[in-house]
Amino acid sequence: MKDVYILGIETSCDETSCSIVKNGVEEVNTVVLSQIDIHMLYGGVVPEIASRNHVKDIVFVIDKCLKDSSVTMDDISAIAVTYGPGLVGSLLVGIEAAKTISYIYNKPLVPVHHIRSHIYANAIGKGLEFPLMALIISGGHTELLYMKDHFDYKLVGSTLDDAVGECYDKVARVLGIPYPGGPVIDKMAHEGVDNYKLPVPMNNDSFNFSFSGLKSAVINLAHNLEQRGELLVKKDLACSFQNVVVESLASKTVRAMEKYNANNLILAGGVAANRGIREKFSNLSMEKGFNFSYPDIKYCTDNATMVAAAGYYLFTNGIVSDLDINAESGAKFV
Ligand code: KG4
Ligand code: ZN
């Protein structure tokens, strides 16, 4: 059978990325330009600045990705691009680039939902094993998704308020840690001791999550200690906070897997890089005998490799679109 090469493009937030993936699993080449150093100065992603940088970088990124690989446009079967959710100006840059290439080279266009891409970061190098439970944890999402197959899935639970990554970033800000705070809190958590008592959110039968109460508890605790002139041991607070997050994610995920009889667990999204979360699920998988996998760190944050990997399964199942696709900043996956 002829090899299928997908060219993927990702610009949903603050990474400009292009990738070529062979047969949905083999990364041929990827280029990612991160704007993190720029947005760090503002304490978070500034949408207009993100779009401007995508405009500046997109042609260079696509060009470099193709030039540094052995693949030419003749070999490419389809162009996959993130259509949403994300920042509308950022999304539009990637979409317009994808449409242009699709038109000029007469290649099908494959619109990819950002959550699907994060899930398929797990397929790079190895494919996916169904049925599976996907725990999607990022700056904008906290979702438990049961997947019977590539196109047969059901939302089991989601956050009622803040996403877990958002909660990490807000707690980090209170502790004086620059954006994005998640990786720093994770590191501090491993250096600290669980000395602060924090509430485990939504500690009930529901598969839904809630993180805003936990965030407020951390902020109040820090402010109260400050007002009383008492010492706040930041690494201990990071440790206590992370333990509560891990506990909440782990207990609901394991219960959901039992309910749905899913023996495979995958993590997806930027927070899947978290060491505490990975360690907890690794231990649980050995204890309970389920298969657990998570993406390589470089595929956890936004990148086009996962877009091209996801695009392969859409394309080979005939899911393509014409040139009138638009950015959908609030696109729902389920
Ligand atoms: O998936 P992603 O790149 O962007 C979205 O699609 O939202 O995720 C970014 C989020 C940020 O909130 C960042 O703080 C968080 O992932 N993050 C982490 C870690 N690495 C990144 N959170 C906790 N622990 C980490 N090690
Ligand atoms: Zn993302």
Coordinates of N, CA, C and O in Angstrom, one line a residue, residues 123-274:
A123 N -0.5 8.6 19.8 CA -0.4 7.6 18.7 C 1.0 7.6 18.0 O 1.3 6.7 17.3
I124 N 1.7 8.7 18.2 CA 3.0 8.9 17.5 C 4.0 7.8 17.9 O 4.2 7.6 19.1
G125 N 4.4 7.0 17.0 CA 5.4 5.9 17.2 C 4.7 4.6 17.6 O 5.3 3.6 17.5
K126 N 3.4 4.6 18.0 CA 2.8 3.4 18.4 C 1.4 3.2 18.1 O 0.8 2.1 18.4
G127 N 0.6 4.1 17.7 CA -0.8 4.0 17.4 C -1.6 4.0 18.7 O -1.0 4.3 19.8
L128 N -2.9 3.7 18.7 CA -3.7 3.8 19.9 C -4.4 2.4 20.1 O -4.7 1.7 19.1
E129 N -4.5 2.0 21.3 CA -5.3 0.7 21.6 C -6.6 1.0 22.2 O -6.7 1.7 23.3
F130 N -7.7 0.5 21.6 CA -9.0 0.7 22.1 C -9.6 -0.5 22.8 O -9.1 -1.6 22.5
P131 N -10.6 -0.4 23.7 CA -11.2 0.9 24.2 C -10.2 1.5 25.2 O -9.5 0.9 25.9
L132 N -10.3 2.9 25.2 CA -9.4 3.6 26.1 C -10.1 4.7 26.8 O -11.2 5.2 26.4
M133 N -9.5 5.1 27.9 CA -10.0 6.3 28.6 C -8.9 7.4 28.4 O -7.7 7.1 28.7
A134 N -9.3 8.5 27.9 CA -8.3 9.6 27.7 C -8.6 10.7 28.8 O -9.7 11.2 29.0
L135 N -7.5 11.0 29.6 CA -7.6 12.1 30.5 C -7.0 13.3 29.9 O -5.7 13.3 29.7
I136 N -7.8 14.3 29.5 CA -7.3 15.4 28.7 C -7.1 16.6 29.7 O -8.1 17.1 30.2
I137 N -5.9 17.0 29.9 CA -5.5 18.0 30.9 C -4.6 19.1 30.3 O -3.5 18.8 30.0
S138 N -5.2 20.3 30.1 CA -4.4 21.3 29.5 C -4.7 22.7 30.1 O -5.4 22.7 31.1
G139 N -4.3 23.7 29.5 CA -4.6 25.1 30.0 C -6.0 25.4 29.8 O -6.6 26.3 30.5
G140 N -6.7 24.8 28.9 CA -8.1 25.1 28.6 C -9.1 23.9 28.8 O -10.3 24.1 28.7
H141 N -8.6 22.7 29.1 CA -9.5 21.6 29.2 C -9.1 20.6 30.4 O -7.9 20.5 30.7
T142 N -10.2 20.1 30.9 CA -10.0 18.9 31.9 C -11.1 18.0 31.6 O -12.3 18.3 31.9
E143 N -10.9 16.9 30.8 CA -11.9 16.1 30.4 C -11.6 14.6 30.5 O -10.4 14.3 30.3
L144 N -12.6 13.8 30.8 CA -12.4 12.3 30.7 C -13.2 11.9 29.5 O -14.5 12.1 29.5
L145 N -12.6 11.2 28.6 CA -13.2 10.8 27.4 C -13.1 9.3 27.2 O -11.9 8.8 27.2
Y146 N -14.2 8.6 27.0 CA -14.1 7.2 26.8 C -14.1 6.9 25.3 O -15.1 7.4 24.6
M147 N -13.1 6.3 24.7 CA -13.1 6.0 23.3 C -13.2 4.5 23.0 O -12.3 3.8 23.4
K148 N -14.2 4.2 22.2 CA -14.3 2.8 21.8 C -13.5 2.5 20.5 O -13.1 1.5 20.3
D149 N -13.4 3.6 19.8 CA -12.7 3.6 18.5 C -12.4 5.0 18.1 O -12.7 5.9 18.8
H150 N -11.7 5.2 16.9 CA -11.3 6.5 16.5 C -12.5 7.5 16.5 O -12.3 8.7 16.7
F151 N -13.6 7.0 16.1 CA -14.8 7.9 15.9 C -16.0 7.6 16.7 O -17.1 8.1 16.5
D152 N -15.8 6.7 17.7 CA -16.9 6.4 18.6 C -16.4 6.7 20.0 O -15.7 5.9 20.6
Y153 N -16.9 7.8 20.5 CA -16.4 8.2 21.9 C -17.5 9.0 22.6 O -18.5 9.4 22.0
K154 N -17.3 9.1 24.0 CA -18.3 9.6 24.8 C -17.6 10.5 25.9 O -16.6 10.0 26.5
L155 N -18.2 11.6 26.2 CA -17.6 12.5 27.3 C -18.1 11.9 28.6 O -19.3 11.8 28.8
V156 N -17.2 11.6 29.5 CA -17.6 11.0 30.7 C -17.6 12.0 31.8 O -18.5 12.0 32.7
G157 N -16.7 13.0 31.8 CA -16.7 14.0 32.8 C -15.9 15.2 32.3 O -15.0 15.1 31.4
S158 N -16.1 16.4 32.9 CA -15.3 17.5 32.5 C -15.3 18.5 33.7 O -16.0 18.4 34.7
T159 N -14.5 19.6 33.6 CA -14.4 20.5 34.7 C -15.7 21.5 34.7 O -16.1 21.8 33.6
L160 N -16.1 21.8 35.8 CA -17.3 22.7 36.0 C -16.8 24.1 36.0 O -17.6 25.0 35.9
D161 N -15.5 24.3 36.2 CA -15.0 25.7 36.2 C -13.6 25.8 35.6 O -13.5 25.7 34.4
D162 N -12.6 26.0 36.4 CA -11.2 26.2 35.8 C -10.7 24.9 35.2 O -11.0 23.8 35.8
A163 N -9.9 25.0 34.2 CA -9.1 23.8 33.7 C -7.9 23.6 34.6 O -7.5 24.6 35.3
V164 N -7.4 22.4 34.7 CA -6.4 22.1 35.6 C -5.1 22.9 35.3 O -4.5 23.5 36.3
G165 N -4.7 23.1 34.1 CA -3.6 23.9 33.7 C -3.7 25.4 34.1 O -2.8 26.1 34.6
E166 N -5.0 25.9 33.9 CA -5.3 27.2 34.3 C -5.1 27.4 35.8 O -4.6 28.4 36.3
C167 N -5.6 26.4 36.6 CA -5.4 26.4 38.0 C -4.0 26.5 38.4 O -3.6 27.3 39.3
Y168 N -3.1 25.6 37.8 CA -1.7 25.7 38.0 C -1.1 27.1 37.8 O -0.4 27.6 38.6
D169 N -1.5 27.7 36.6 CA -0.9 29.0 36.3 C -1.4 30.1 37.2 O -0.6 31.0 37.6
K170 N -2.6 30.0 37.7 CA -3.1 31.0 38.7 C -2.5 30.8 40.0 O -2.1 31.8 40.7
V171 N -2.3 29.6 40.5 CA -1.7 29.4 41.8 C -0.2 29.9 41.7 O 0.3 30.5 42.6
A172 N 0.4 29.6 40.5 CA 1.8 30.0 40.3 C 1.9 31.5 40.4 O 2.9 32.0 41.0
R173 N 1.0 32.2 39.9 CA 1.0 33.7 39.9 C 1.0 34.2 41.3 O 1.8 35.1 41.7
V174 N 0.2 33.6 42.2 CA 0.1 34.0 43.6 C 1.4 33.7 44.3 O 1.8 34.4 45.2
L175 N 2.1 32.6 43.8 CA 3.4 32.3 44.5 C 4.6 33.1 43.8 O 5.7 32.8 44.1
G176 N 4.2 34.0 42.9 CA 5.2 34.9 42.3 C 6.0 34.2 41.2 O 7.2 34.5 40.9
I177 N 5.4 33.1 40.6 CA 6.2 32.3 39.6 C 5.7 32.8 38.2 O 4.4 32.9 38.0
P178 N 6.6 33.1 37.3 CA 6.1 33.6 36.0 C 5.4 32.6 35.1 O 5.6 31.4 35.3
Y179 N 4.6 33.1 34.2 CA 3.8 32.2 33.3 C 4.8 31.4 32.3 O 5.7 32.0 31.8
P180 N 4.5 30.2 32.0 CA 3.5 29.3 32.5 C 4.0 28.6 33.8 O 5.1 28.0 33.8
G181 N 3.2 28.7 34.8 CA 3.7 28.2 36.1 C 3.7 26.7 36.4 O 4.4 26.2 37.3
G182 N 2.9 26.0 35.5 CA 2.7 24.6 35.8 C 4.0 23.8 36.0 O 4.2 23.1 37.0
P183 N 5.0 23.9 35.0 CA 6.2 23.1 35.1 C 7.0 23.5 36.4 O 7.6 22.6 37.0
V184 N 7.0 24.8 36.8 CA 7.7 25.2 38.0 C 7.1 24.6 39.3 O 7.8 24.1 40.2
I185 N 5.8 24.7 39.3 CA 5.1 24.2 40.5 C 5.3 22.7 40.6 O 5.6 22.1 41.7
D186 N 5.3 22.0 39.5 CA 5.6 20.5 39.4 C 7.0 20.2 40.0 O 7.1 19.3 40.9
K187 N 8.0 21.0 39.7 CA 9.3 20.9 40.2 C 9.4 21.1 41.7 O 10.0 20.4 42.4
M188 N 8.8 22.3 42.1 CA 8.8 22.6 43.5 C 8.1 21.6 44.3 O 8.5 21.3 45.5
A189 N 7.0 21.0 43.8 CA 6.2 20.0 44.5 C 7.1 18.8 44.9 O 6.9 18.2 46.0
H190 N 8.0 18.5 44.0 CA 8.9 17.4 44.3 C 10.0 17.7 45.3 O 10.7 16.8 45.8
E191 N 10.2 19.0 45.6 CA 11.2 19.4 46.6 C 10.5 19.7 47.9 O 11.2 19.8 48.9
G192 N 9.2 19.8 47.9 CA 8.5 20.2 49.2 C 7.9 19.0 49.9 O 8.0 17.8 49.5
V193 N 7.3 19.3 51.1 CA 6.6 18.4 51.9 C 5.1 18.7 52.0 O 4.8 19.9 52.0
D194 N 4.3 17.7 52.0 CA 2.8 18.0 52.0 C 2.4 18.4 53.4 O 1.8 17.7 54.2
N195 N 2.6 19.8 53.7 CA 2.4 20.3 55.1 C 1.1 21.1 55.2 O 0.8 21.5 56.3
Y196 N 0.5 21.4 54.1 CA -0.7 22.3 54.1 C -2.0 21.5 53.8 O -2.0 20.7 52.9
K197 N -3.0 21.8 54.6 CA -4.2 21.0 54.4 C -5.1 21.8 53.4 O -5.5 22.9 53.6
L198 N -5.4 21.1 52.3 CA -6.3 21.7 51.3 C -7.4 20.8 51.0 O -7.3 19.6 51.0
P199 N -8.6 21.4 50.6 CA -9.8 20.5 50.3 C -9.6 19.7 49.0 O -9.2 20.3 48.0
V200 N -10.0 18.5 49.0 CA -10.1 17.7 47.7 C -11.4 18.1 47.0 O -12.4 17.8 47.6
P201 N -11.3 18.7 45.8 CA -12.6 19.2 45.2 C -13.4 18.1 44.6 O -12.9 17.0 44.2
M202 N -14.8 18.3 44.7 CA -15.7 17.3 44.1 C -15.4 15.9 44.5 O -15.4 15.0 43.7
N203 N -15.2 15.8 45.8 CA -14.8 14.4 46.4 C -16.1 13.6 46.5 O -16.5 13.3 47.6
N204 N -16.7 13.3 45.4 CA -18.0 12.5 45.4 C -18.0 11.6 44.2 O -17.0 11.3 43.6
D205 N -19.2 11.0 43.9 CA -19.4 10.0 42.9 C -19.3 10.6 41.5 O -19.3 9.8 40.5
S206 N -19.3 11.9 41.3 CA -19.4 12.5 40.0 C -18.1 12.3 39.3 O -17.0 12.2 39.9
F207 N -18.1 12.2 37.9 CA -16.9 12.2 37.1 C -16.5 13.6 36.7 O -15.5 13.7 36.0
N208 N -17.2 14.6 37.1 CA -16.8 16.0 36.8 C -15.8 16.5 37.8 O -15.7 16.0 38.9
F209 N -15.0 17.5 37.3 CA -14.0 18.0 38.1 C -14.3 19.5 38.5 O -15.2 20.1 37.8
S210 N -13.6 20.0 39.5 CA -13.8 21.4 39.8 C -12.5 21.9 40.4 O -11.9 21.2 41.3
F211 N -11.9 23.0 39.9 CA -10.6 23.4 40.5 C -10.6 24.8 41.0 O -9.6 25.3 41.6
S212 N -11.7 25.5 40.9 CA -11.7 26.9 41.3 C -11.7 27.0 42.8 O -11.0 27.9 43.4
G213 N -12.4 26.1 43.5 CA -12.4 26.1 45.0 C -11.0 25.9 45.5 O -10.5 26.5 46.5
L214 N -10.3 24.9 44.9 CA -8.9 24.6 45.3 C -8.0 25.8 45.1 O -7.2 26.2 46.0
K215 N -8.2 26.4 43.9 CA -7.4 27.6 43.6 C -7.6 28.7 44.7 O -6.7 29.3 45.2
S216 N -8.9 29.0 45.0 CA -9.2 30.0 46.0 C -8.6 29.6 47.4 O -8.1 30.5 48.1
A217 N -8.7 28.3 47.7 CA -8.2 27.9 49.0 C -6.7 28.2 49.1 O -6.2 28.6 50.1
V218 N -5.9 27.9 48.0 CA -4.5 28.2 48.0 C -4.2 29.7 48.1 O -3.4 30.1 48.9
I219 N -5.0 30.5 47.4 CA -4.8 31.9 47.4 C -5.1 32.5 48.8 O -4.3 33.3 49.3
N220 N -6.2 32.0 49.4 CA -6.6 32.5 50.7 C -5.5 32.1 51.8 O -5.2 32.9 52.6
L221 N -5.1 30.9 51.7 CA -4.1 30.4 52.6 C -2.8 31.3 52.5 O -2.3 31.8 53.5
A222 N -2.4 31.6 51.3 CA -1.2 32.4 51.1 C -1.4 33.8 51.7 O -0.5 34.3 52.4
H223 N -2.6 34.4 51.4 CA -2.8 35.8 51.8 C -2.9 35.8 53.4 O -2.4 36.7 54.0
N224 N -3.6 34.8 54.0 CA -3.7 34.8 55.4 C -2.4 34.7 56.1 O -2.1 35.4 57.1
L225 N -1.5 33.8 55.6 CA -0.2 33.7 56.2 C 0.6 35.0 56.1 O 1.2 35.5 57.0
E226 N 0.4 35.6 54.9 CA 1.1 36.9 54.7 C 0.6 38.0 55.7 O 1.4 38.7 56.3
Q227 N -0.7 38.0 55.8 CA -1.3 39.1 56.7 C -0.8 38.8 58.2 O -0.6 39.8 58.9
R228 N -0.7 37.6 58.6 CA -0.3 37.3 60.0 C 1.2 37.4 60.1 O 1.8 37.1 61.2
G229 N 1.9 37.7 59.0 CA 3.4 37.8 59.0 C 4.1 36.4 59.2 O 5.2 36.3 59.6
E230 N 3.3 35.3 58.9 CA 3.9 34.0 59.0 C 4.6 33.6 57.7 O 4.2 34.0 56.6
L231 N 5.5 32.7 57.8 CA 6.3 32.2 56.7 C 5.5 31.3 55.8 O 4.9 30.3 56.3
L232 N 5.5 31.5 54.5 CA 4.8 30.6 53.6 C 5.9 29.8 52.9 O 6.8 30.4 52.3
V233 N 5.9 28.5 53.1 CA 6.9 27.7 52.5 C 6.4 27.3 51.1 O 5.5 26.4 51.0
K234 N 6.8 28.0 50.1 CA 6.2 27.8 48.8 C 6.3 26.4 48.2 O 5.4 25.9 47.6
K235 N 7.5 25.8 48.4 CA 7.6 24.4 47.9 C 6.7 23.4 48.6 O 6.2 22.5 48.0
D236 N 6.4 23.7 49.9 CA 5.5 22.8 50.6 C 4.0 23.0 50.1 O 3.2 22.1 50.0
L237 N 3.7 24.3 49.9 CA 2.4 24.6 49.3 C 2.2 24.0 47.9 O 1.1 23.4 47.6
A238 N 3.3 24.1 47.1 CA 3.2 23.5 45.8 C 3.0 22.0 45.9 O 2.2 21.4 45.2
C239 N 3.6 21.4 46.9 CA 3.5 19.9 47.1 C 2.1 19.5 47.5 O 1.5 18.6 47.0
S240 N 1.5 20.3 48.5 CA 0.2 20.0 49.0 C -0.8 20.2 47.8 O -1.7 19.4 47.6
F241 N -0.6 21.3 47.1 CA -1.5 21.6 46.0 C -1.5 20.5 44.9 O -2.5 20.0 44.5
Q242 N -0.3 20.1 44.6 CA -0.2 19.1 43.5 C -0.8 17.7 44.0 O -1.4 17.0 43.2
N243 N -0.6 17.4 45.2 CA -1.1 16.1 45.7 C -2.6 16.1 45.6 O -3.2 15.1 45.3
V244 N -3.3 17.3 45.9 CA -4.7 17.3 45.9 C -5.2 17.2 44.4 O -6.1 16.5 44.1
V245 N -4.5 17.9 43.5 CA -4.8 17.8 42.1 C -4.7 16.3 41.6 O -5.6 15.8 41.0
V246 N -3.6 15.7 41.9 CA -3.3 14.3 41.5 C -4.4 13.4 42.1 O -4.9 12.5 41.4
E247 N -4.7 13.6 43.3 CA -5.7 12.7 44.0 C -7.1 12.9 43.3 O -7.7 11.9 43.0
S248 N -7.4 14.1 43.0 CA -8.7 14.3 42.3 C -8.8 13.7 41.0 O -9.7 13.0 40.6
L249 N -7.7 13.9 40.2 CA -7.7 13.3 38.8 C -7.6 11.8 38.9 O -8.4 11.1 38.1
A250 N -6.8 11.3 39.8 CA -6.6 9.8 39.8 C -7.9 9.1 40.3 O -8.3 8.1 39.6
S251 N -8.5 9.6 41.3 CA -9.7 8.8 41.8 C -10.8 8.7 40.8 O -11.4 7.7 40.6
K252 N -11.1 9.9 40.2 CA -12.2 9.9 39.2 C -11.8 9.1 37.9 O -12.7 8.4 37.4
T253 N -10.6 9.2 37.5 CA -10.2 8.4 36.3 C -10.3 6.9 36.5 O -10.8 6.2 35.7
V254 N -9.7 6.5 37.6 CA -9.8 5.0 37.9 C -11.2 4.5 38.0 O -11.6 3.5 37.5
R255 N -12.0 5.3 38.7 CA -13.5 4.9 38.8 C -14.1 4.8 37.4 O -14.9 3.9 37.1
A256 N -13.8 5.8 36.6 CA -14.4 5.8 35.2 C -13.9 4.7 34.4 O -14.7 4.0 33.7
M257 N -12.7 4.3 34.6 CA -12.1 3.1 33.8 C -12.8 1.9 34.3 O -13.1 1.0 33.4
E258 N -13.1 1.8 35.6 CA -13.8 0.6 36.1 C -15.2 0.5 35.5 O -15.7 -0.5 35.1
K259 N -15.9 1.7 35.6 CA -17.3 1.7 35.1 C -17.4 1.4 33.6 O -18.3 0.6 33.2
Y260 N -16.5 1.9 32.8 CA -16.5 1.7 31.4 C -15.7 0.5 30.9 O -15.6 0.2 29.7
N261 N -15.1 -0.3 31.8 CA -14.3 -1.4 31.5 C -13.2 -1.1 30.4 O -13.0 -1.8 29.5
A262 N -12.5 0.0 30.7 CA -11.5 0.4 29.8 C -10.1 0.0 30.4 O -9.9 0.3 31.6
N263 N -9.3 -0.8 29.7 CA -8.1 -1.2 30.2 C -6.9 -0.4 29.8 O -5.7 -0.8 30.1
N264 N -7.1 0.6 29.0 CA -6.1 1.5 28.5 C -6.3 2.9 28.9 O -7.4 3.4 28.7
L265 N -5.3 3.5 29.5 CA -5.4 4.9 29.9 C -4.3 5.7 29.2 O -3.2 5.4 29.2
I266 N -4.8 6.9 28.6 CA -3.8 7.8 28.0 C -4.0 9.2 28.6 O -5.1 9.6 28.9
L267 N -2.9 9.9 28.7 CA -2.9 11.3 29.1 C -2.7 12.2 27.9 O -2.0 11.8 27.0
A268 N -3.4 13.3 27.9 CA -3.3 14.2 26.7 C -3.3 15.7 27.2 O -3.9 16.0 28.2
G269 N -2.6 16.6 26.5 CA -2.6 18.0 26.8 C -1.3 18.4 27.6 O -0.5 17.5 28.1
G270 N -1.1 19.7 27.7 CA 0.1 20.2 28.3 C 0.4 19.7 29.7 O 1.6 19.5 30.0
V271 N -0.6 19.5 30.5 CA -0.4 19.1 31.9 C 0.0 17.6 32.0 O 0.4 17.2 33.0
A272 N -0.2 16.9 30.8 CA 0.3 15.5 30.8 C 1.8 15.4 31.0 O 2.3 14.3 31.3
A273 N 2.5 16.6 30.9 CA 3.9 16.6 31.2 C 4.2 16.5 32.7 O 5.4 16.3 33.1
N274 N 3.2 16.6 33.5 CA 3.4 16.7 35.0 C 3.9 15.4 35.5 O 3.4 14.3 35.3

